Tab-separated table of C-alpha atoms in Angstrom:
chain	number	residue	atom	x	y	z
A	1	MET	CA	-46.919	-4.050	-24.812
A	2	ASN	CA	-43.989	-1.625	-25.253
A	3	LEU	CA	-43.075	-1.775	-22.166
A	4	LEU	CA	-42.889	-5.351	-21.695
A	5	ASN	CA	-40.531	-5.460	-24.630
A	6	ALA	CA	-38.368	-3.209	-22.838
A	7	PHE	CA	-38.313	-5.394	-20.143
A	8	ALA	CA	-38.048	-8.433	-21.825
A	9	ARG	CA	-34.482	-7.202	-24.156
A	10	MET	CA	-33.079	-5.064	-20.971
A	11	PRO	CA	-31.329	-8.683	-20.380
A	12	ARG	CA	-29.562	-9.148	-23.918
A	13	VAL	CA	-28.190	-5.198	-23.964
A	14	VAL	CA	-27.135	-5.462	-19.991
A	15	GLY	CA	-25.438	-8.871	-21.086
A	16	ALA	CA	-23.991	-7.240	-24.258
A	17	LEU	CA	-22.292	-4.106	-22.679
A	18	ILE	CA	-20.974	-6.053	-19.685
A	19	LEU	CA	-19.270	-7.980	-22.343
A	20	ARG	CA	-18.056	-4.778	-24.049
A	21	GLU	CA	-17.041	-3.158	-21.027
A	22	MET	CA	-15.396	-6.515	-19.883
A	23	ALA	CA	-13.278	-6.678	-22.931
A	24	THR	CA	-12.034	-2.818	-22.974
A	25	THR	CA	-11.736	-2.279	-19.982
A	26	TYR	CA	-10.151	-5.230	-17.817
A	27	GLY	CA	-9.016	-7.759	-21.116
A	28	LYS	CA	-6.743	-4.965	-23.314
A	29	SER	CA	-4.148	-6.314	-21.520
A	30	PRO	CA	-2.969	-9.567	-18.789
A	31	GLY	CA	-2.283	-7.705	-15.940
A	32	GLY	CA	-6.371	-5.932	-16.052
A	33	TYR	CA	-7.840	-8.020	-13.950
A	34	LEU	CA	-4.543	-8.273	-11.821
A	35	TRP	CA	-4.336	-4.415	-11.560
A	36	ALA	CA	-7.620	-4.393	-9.921
A	37	VAL	CA	-6.316	-6.905	-6.721
A	38	LEU	CA	-2.984	-5.367	-7.053
A	39	GLU	CA	-4.104	-1.575	-6.708
A	40	PRO	CA	-6.443	-1.792	-3.132
A	41	THR	CA	-2.831	-4.550	-1.880
A	42	LEU	CA	0.124	-2.446	-2.619
A	43	GLY	CA	-2.404	0.794	-0.727
A	44	ILE	CA	-2.836	-1.227	1.909
A	45	VAL	CA	0.587	-2.531	2.358
A	46	VAL	CA	2.134	0.933	1.950
A	47	LEU	CA	0.281	2.483	4.657
A	48	SER	CA	0.620	-0.223	6.951
A	49	PHE	CA	4.625	0.066	6.819
A	50	GLY	CA	4.201	3.255	6.852
A	51	PHE	CA	2.183	3.323	10.187
A	52	GLN	CA	3.879	0.686	11.939
A	53	LEU	CA	6.862	2.771	12.016
A	54	LEU	CA	5.165	5.707	13.653
A	55	VAL	CA	2.634	4.225	16.519
A	56	ARG	CA	3.168	0.015	18.013
A	57	THR	CA	-1.013	-0.879	17.299
A	58	PRO	CA	-3.334	0.071	14.856
A	59	PRO	CA	-6.306	2.215	16.080
A	60	VAL	CA	-8.853	-1.161	16.059
A	61	GLY	CA	-6.959	-4.829	17.132
A	62	ASP	CA	-3.333	-5.776	16.632
A	63	ASN	CA	-3.055	-6.124	13.064
A	64	PHE	CA	-1.928	-3.110	10.664
A	65	MET	CA	-2.966	-5.054	7.150
A	66	LEU	CA	-6.882	-5.482	8.474
A	67	PHE	CA	-7.228	-2.609	10.154
A	68	TYR	CA	-5.652	-0.781	6.294
A	69	ALA	CA	-7.857	-2.992	4.673
A	70	THR	CA	-11.188	-2.605	6.263
A	71	GLY	CA	-11.399	1.000	5.554
A	72	ILE	CA	-9.125	1.453	1.664
A	73	LEU	CA	-10.809	-1.656	0.537
A	74	PRO	CA	-14.714	-0.117	1.123
A	75	PHE	CA	-13.201	3.772	0.042
A	76	MET	CA	-11.872	2.329	-3.221
A	77	MET	CA	-15.309	0.277	-4.015
A	78	TYR	CA	-16.585	3.500	-3.750
A	79	SER	CA	-14.755	6.161	-5.572
A	80	ASN	CA	-14.145	3.035	-8.587
A	81	LEU	CA	-17.578	2.501	-8.798
A	82	GLN	CA	-18.962	5.749	-8.209
A	83	ALA	CA	-15.962	7.096	-11.285
A	84	LYS	CA	-17.039	3.998	-13.326
A	85	ILE	CA	-20.778	5.439	-13.434
A	86	SER	CA	-19.852	8.990	-13.779
A	87	GLY	CA	-18.913	8.106	-17.126
A	88	SER	CA	-21.820	5.515	-17.794
A	89	ILE	CA	-22.434	7.888	-20.950
A	90	SER	CA	-19.279	9.335	-22.787
A	91	PHE	CA	-18.175	5.582	-22.685
A	92	SER	CA	-21.244	3.889	-24.209
A	93	LYS	CA	-21.643	7.718	-26.121
A	94	SER	CA	-22.065	5.762	-29.629
A	95	LEU	CA	-24.250	2.657	-29.097
A	96	LEU	CA	-26.597	4.595	-27.139
A	97	ALA	CA	-27.343	6.289	-30.584
A	98	TYR	CA	-29.493	3.309	-30.985
A	99	PRO	CA	-33.006	2.912	-30.046
A	100	SER	CA	-32.827	-0.508	-28.216
A	101	VAL	CA	-29.957	0.784	-25.521
A	102	THR	CA	-30.879	3.491	-23.085
A	103	PHE	CA	-28.645	5.063	-20.852
A	104	ILE	CA	-30.479	3.042	-18.160
A	105	ASP	CA	-28.413	-0.269	-20.262
A	106	ALA	CA	-25.543	1.454	-19.774
A	107	ILE	CA	-25.421	2.744	-16.069
A	108	LEU	CA	-26.840	-0.444	-15.040
A	109	ALA	CA	-24.049	-2.997	-17.353
A	110	ARG	CA	-21.008	-0.730	-15.819
A	111	PHE	CA	-22.259	-1.230	-12.432
A	112	LEU	CA	-23.512	-4.775	-11.949
A	113	LEU	CA	-19.682	-6.063	-13.830
A	114	ASN	CA	-17.464	-3.441	-11.632
A	115	ALA	CA	-19.585	-3.870	-7.874
A	116	LEU	CA	-18.918	-7.936	-8.570
A	117	MET	CA	-14.982	-7.023	-9.816
A	118	GLN	CA	-15.178	-4.829	-6.437
A	119	VAL	CA	-16.432	-7.370	-4.292
A	120	LEU	CA	-14.030	-10.143	-5.884
A	121	VAL	CA	-11.445	-7.832	-4.288
A	122	PHE	CA	-12.954	-7.049	-1.126
A	123	TYR	CA	-12.779	-11.014	-0.899
A	124	ILE	CA	-9.357	-12.285	-2.191
A	125	VAL	CA	-7.767	-8.827	-0.109
A	126	LEU	CA	-9.411	-9.702	3.046
A	127	GLY	CA	-9.148	-13.747	2.643
A	128	ALA	CA	-5.488	-13.381	1.660
A	129	ILE	CA	-4.617	-11.355	5.102
A	130	MET	CA	-6.991	-13.819	7.603
A	131	LEU	CA	-4.765	-16.539	5.589
A	132	ILE	CA	-1.543	-15.286	6.085
A	133	TYR	CA	-1.966	-13.283	8.926
A	134	ARG	CA	-4.886	-15.409	11.115
A	135	PRO	CA	-5.829	-13.434	13.206
A	136	GLU	CA	-8.179	-14.156	15.948
A	137	MET	CA	-11.709	-12.602	15.225
A	138	ILE	CA	-15.669	-13.458	15.020
A	139	LEU	CA	-16.739	-12.197	11.696
A	140	ASP	CA	-19.851	-10.862	11.252
A	141	ILE	CA	-21.148	-11.916	8.172
A	142	PRO	CA	-24.561	-9.697	7.536
A	143	ARG	CA	-22.747	-6.902	8.724
A	144	ILE	CA	-19.858	-7.281	5.941
A	145	ALA	CA	-22.380	-7.928	3.490
A	146	LEU	CA	-24.277	-4.553	4.507
A	147	ALA	CA	-21.228	-2.691	4.802
A	148	LEU	CA	-20.641	-3.505	0.930
A	149	PHE	CA	-24.222	-2.771	-0.227
A	150	MET	CA	-24.860	0.543	1.950
A	151	ILE	CA	-20.937	1.326	-0.286
A	152	MET	CA	-22.885	0.214	-3.090
A	153	LEU	CA	-25.801	1.656	-3.023
A	154	LEU	CA	-23.980	4.907	-2.105
A	155	ALA	CA	-21.420	4.556	-4.967
A	156	LEU	CA	-24.540	3.974	-7.313
A	157	GLY	CA	-26.190	7.083	-6.419
A	158	VAL	CA	-23.205	10.189	-6.499
A	159	GLY	CA	-22.793	8.101	-10.105
A	160	LEU	CA	-25.776	8.948	-10.997
A	161	LEU	CA	-26.067	12.465	-10.226
A	162	ASN	CA	-21.859	13.207	-11.476
A	163	CYS	CA	-23.378	11.469	-14.965
A	164	PHE	CA	-26.290	13.756	-15.215
A	165	LEU	CA	-23.282	16.824	-14.327
A	166	PHE	CA	-20.491	15.401	-15.941
A	167	SER	CA	-22.041	15.023	-19.101
A	168	PHE	CA	-24.320	18.899	-18.864
A	169	TYR	CA	-21.869	20.678	-17.042
A	170	PRO	CA	-17.897	20.067	-18.106
A	171	LEU	CA	-16.327	22.338	-15.603
A	172	TRP	CA	-18.177	19.798	-13.047
A	173	LYS	CA	-15.608	17.169	-13.733
A	174	GLN	CA	-12.534	19.085	-13.033
A	175	LEU	CA	-14.775	20.683	-9.666
A	176	TRP	CA	-15.349	17.729	-8.232
A	177	ALA	CA	-11.559	15.997	-8.485
A	178	ILE	CA	-10.553	19.035	-6.793
A	179	ALA	CA	-13.231	18.938	-3.571
A	180	THR	CA	-13.129	15.231	-3.471
A	181	ARG	CA	-9.245	14.725	-3.184
A	182	PRO	CA	-9.334	15.417	0.834
A	183	LEU	CA	-12.289	12.983	1.081
A	184	MET	CA	-9.638	9.407	1.650
A	185	ILE	CA	-8.420	11.656	5.094
A	186	CYS	CA	-12.136	12.442	6.287
A	187	SER	CA	-13.710	8.865	5.199
A	188	GLY	CA	-12.232	6.882	8.183
A	189	VAL	CA	-9.275	5.159	6.436
A	190	PHE	CA	-6.627	6.340	8.424
A	191	PHE	CA	-8.175	6.632	11.992
A	192	THR	CA	-11.458	5.605	14.396
A	193	TYR	CA	-14.770	7.943	14.747
A	194	ASP	CA	-14.265	7.934	18.118
A	195	SER	CA	-10.695	8.563	18.164
A	196	MET	CA	-11.514	12.003	16.873
A	197	PRO	CA	-12.088	15.066	18.494
A	198	ASP	CA	-15.550	16.241	19.841
A	199	VAL	CA	-14.933	19.455	16.887
A	200	LEU	CA	-13.992	16.828	13.814
A	201	LYS	CA	-16.695	14.648	15.090
A	202	ASP	CA	-20.283	17.009	14.094
A	203	TRP	CA	-18.081	17.636	10.613
A	204	LEU	CA	-17.200	14.490	9.744
A	205	TRP	CA	-20.403	12.709	11.247
A	206	TYR	CA	-21.838	13.731	7.786
A	207	ASN	CA	-19.480	11.768	5.302
A	208	PRO	CA	-21.663	8.635	4.732
A	209	ILE	CA	-18.640	6.756	3.743
A	210	LEU	CA	-16.624	7.522	7.084
A	211	GLN	CA	-20.623	5.836	8.965
A	212	ILE	CA	-19.707	3.036	6.387
A	213	VAL	CA	-16.135	2.554	6.933
A	214	GLY	CA	-17.607	1.874	10.361
A	215	ILE	CA	-20.620	-0.848	9.913
A	216	MET	CA	-16.814	-2.842	7.846
A	217	ARG	CA	-14.886	-2.438	10.935
A	218	SER	CA	-17.957	-3.273	13.050
A	219	GLY	CA	-18.650	-6.305	11.342
A	220	VAL	CA	-14.630	-8.022	11.609
A	221	TYR	CA	-14.658	-6.252	15.416
A	222	TYR	CA	-16.288	-7.392	17.474
A	223	GLN	CA	-15.061	-4.968	20.048
A	224	TYR	CA	-15.417	-2.096	17.864
A	225	ASP	CA	-18.642	0.424	18.543
A	226	ALA	CA	-20.220	1.409	15.634
A	227	SER	CA	-23.693	2.864	17.538
A	228	TYR	CA	-23.066	6.150	15.505
A	229	VAL	CA	-23.793	5.171	11.828
A	230	SER	CA	-27.148	5.765	10.589
A	231	LEU	CA	-28.798	3.853	7.789
A	232	MET	CA	-31.139	5.879	7.386
A	233	TYR	CA	-28.831	9.158	6.771
A	234	ILE	CA	-27.087	6.679	4.152
A	235	THR	CA	-29.749	5.667	2.740
A	236	LEU	CA	-31.487	8.932	2.296
A	237	PHE	CA	-27.940	10.383	1.191
A	238	ALA	CA	-27.649	8.159	-1.599
A	239	THR	CA	-31.149	7.596	-2.837
A	240	ILE	CA	-32.147	10.998	-3.101
A	241	PRO	CA	-28.848	12.120	-5.454
A	242	ALA	CA	-29.869	8.326	-7.906
A	243	LEU	CA	-33.451	10.186	-8.235
A	244	ALA	CA	-32.279	13.339	-9.082
A	245	GLY	CA	-29.742	11.748	-11.171
A	246	LEU	CA	-32.482	9.162	-13.039
A	247	PHE	CA	-34.792	12.451	-13.246
A	248	PHE	CA	-32.367	14.812	-15.654
A	249	LEU	CA	-30.786	11.800	-17.157
A	250	ASN	CA	-34.001	10.998	-18.441
A	251	ARG	CA	-35.414	14.438	-19.451
A	252	TYR	CA	-31.689	15.763	-20.905
A	253	TYR	CA	-29.928	12.582	-22.491
A	254	ARG	CA	-31.132	13.104	-25.440
A	255	VAL	CA	-29.534	16.776	-25.495
A	256	ILE	CA	-26.497	15.776	-24.175
A	257	LEU	CA	-25.323	12.658	-26.555
A	258	TYR	CA	-25.990	15.243	-30.331
A	259	GLU	CA	-23.370	17.688	-28.098
A	260	MET	CA	-21.315	15.733	-26.578
């Protein structure tokens, strides 16, 4: 009966947390939602004009904006989502003191809202590029949807583990920030996997974000070969940290709340 009650009240609690998140994160200023769209757009524009001065054509296709959008948008979706999930306990600390609110509610609310925001940003930016430049392409919608799903799954898995580690070991937050600074360079945003030397390919293959960017580009460019992608590897890379994060959070989150 207690379990049924917990599932029954979860939509109400998660809904309330989502409204709180909307008010505090995106509703603080009129430009809160606008900046969510402008941030990746400005990155795409800067990269496109910068590389257009150095090379005549992008690595795939003939439109710089579209090529870099297929790299930046998935990467920023991962980066923003996992950061939001990682900070779920500290963000909702005051509410977690109530018995009716659990860490799962806090994480689920942040994940759902920010995943929706990132998907909307993706379609707005990509749609704008297609309307302005009208590139000739055959979109593989299921493939694009798969890339979005996998990047959200990866962000959830890494975010869950970091949610525990950031809270239990504060130093890990600084170490993580330092260790992941080169991640954008290593994730296929600026290049394609096939264009790399074989020595680098052997190492870069283990970056699941690079593989997901490959899925995205194979959905946008019908001629792009993403045979190097392993869905099993990406799924395991996301699932194992997720299970570990849930286990440790369930065991220690009360301890974390009292020590924060």
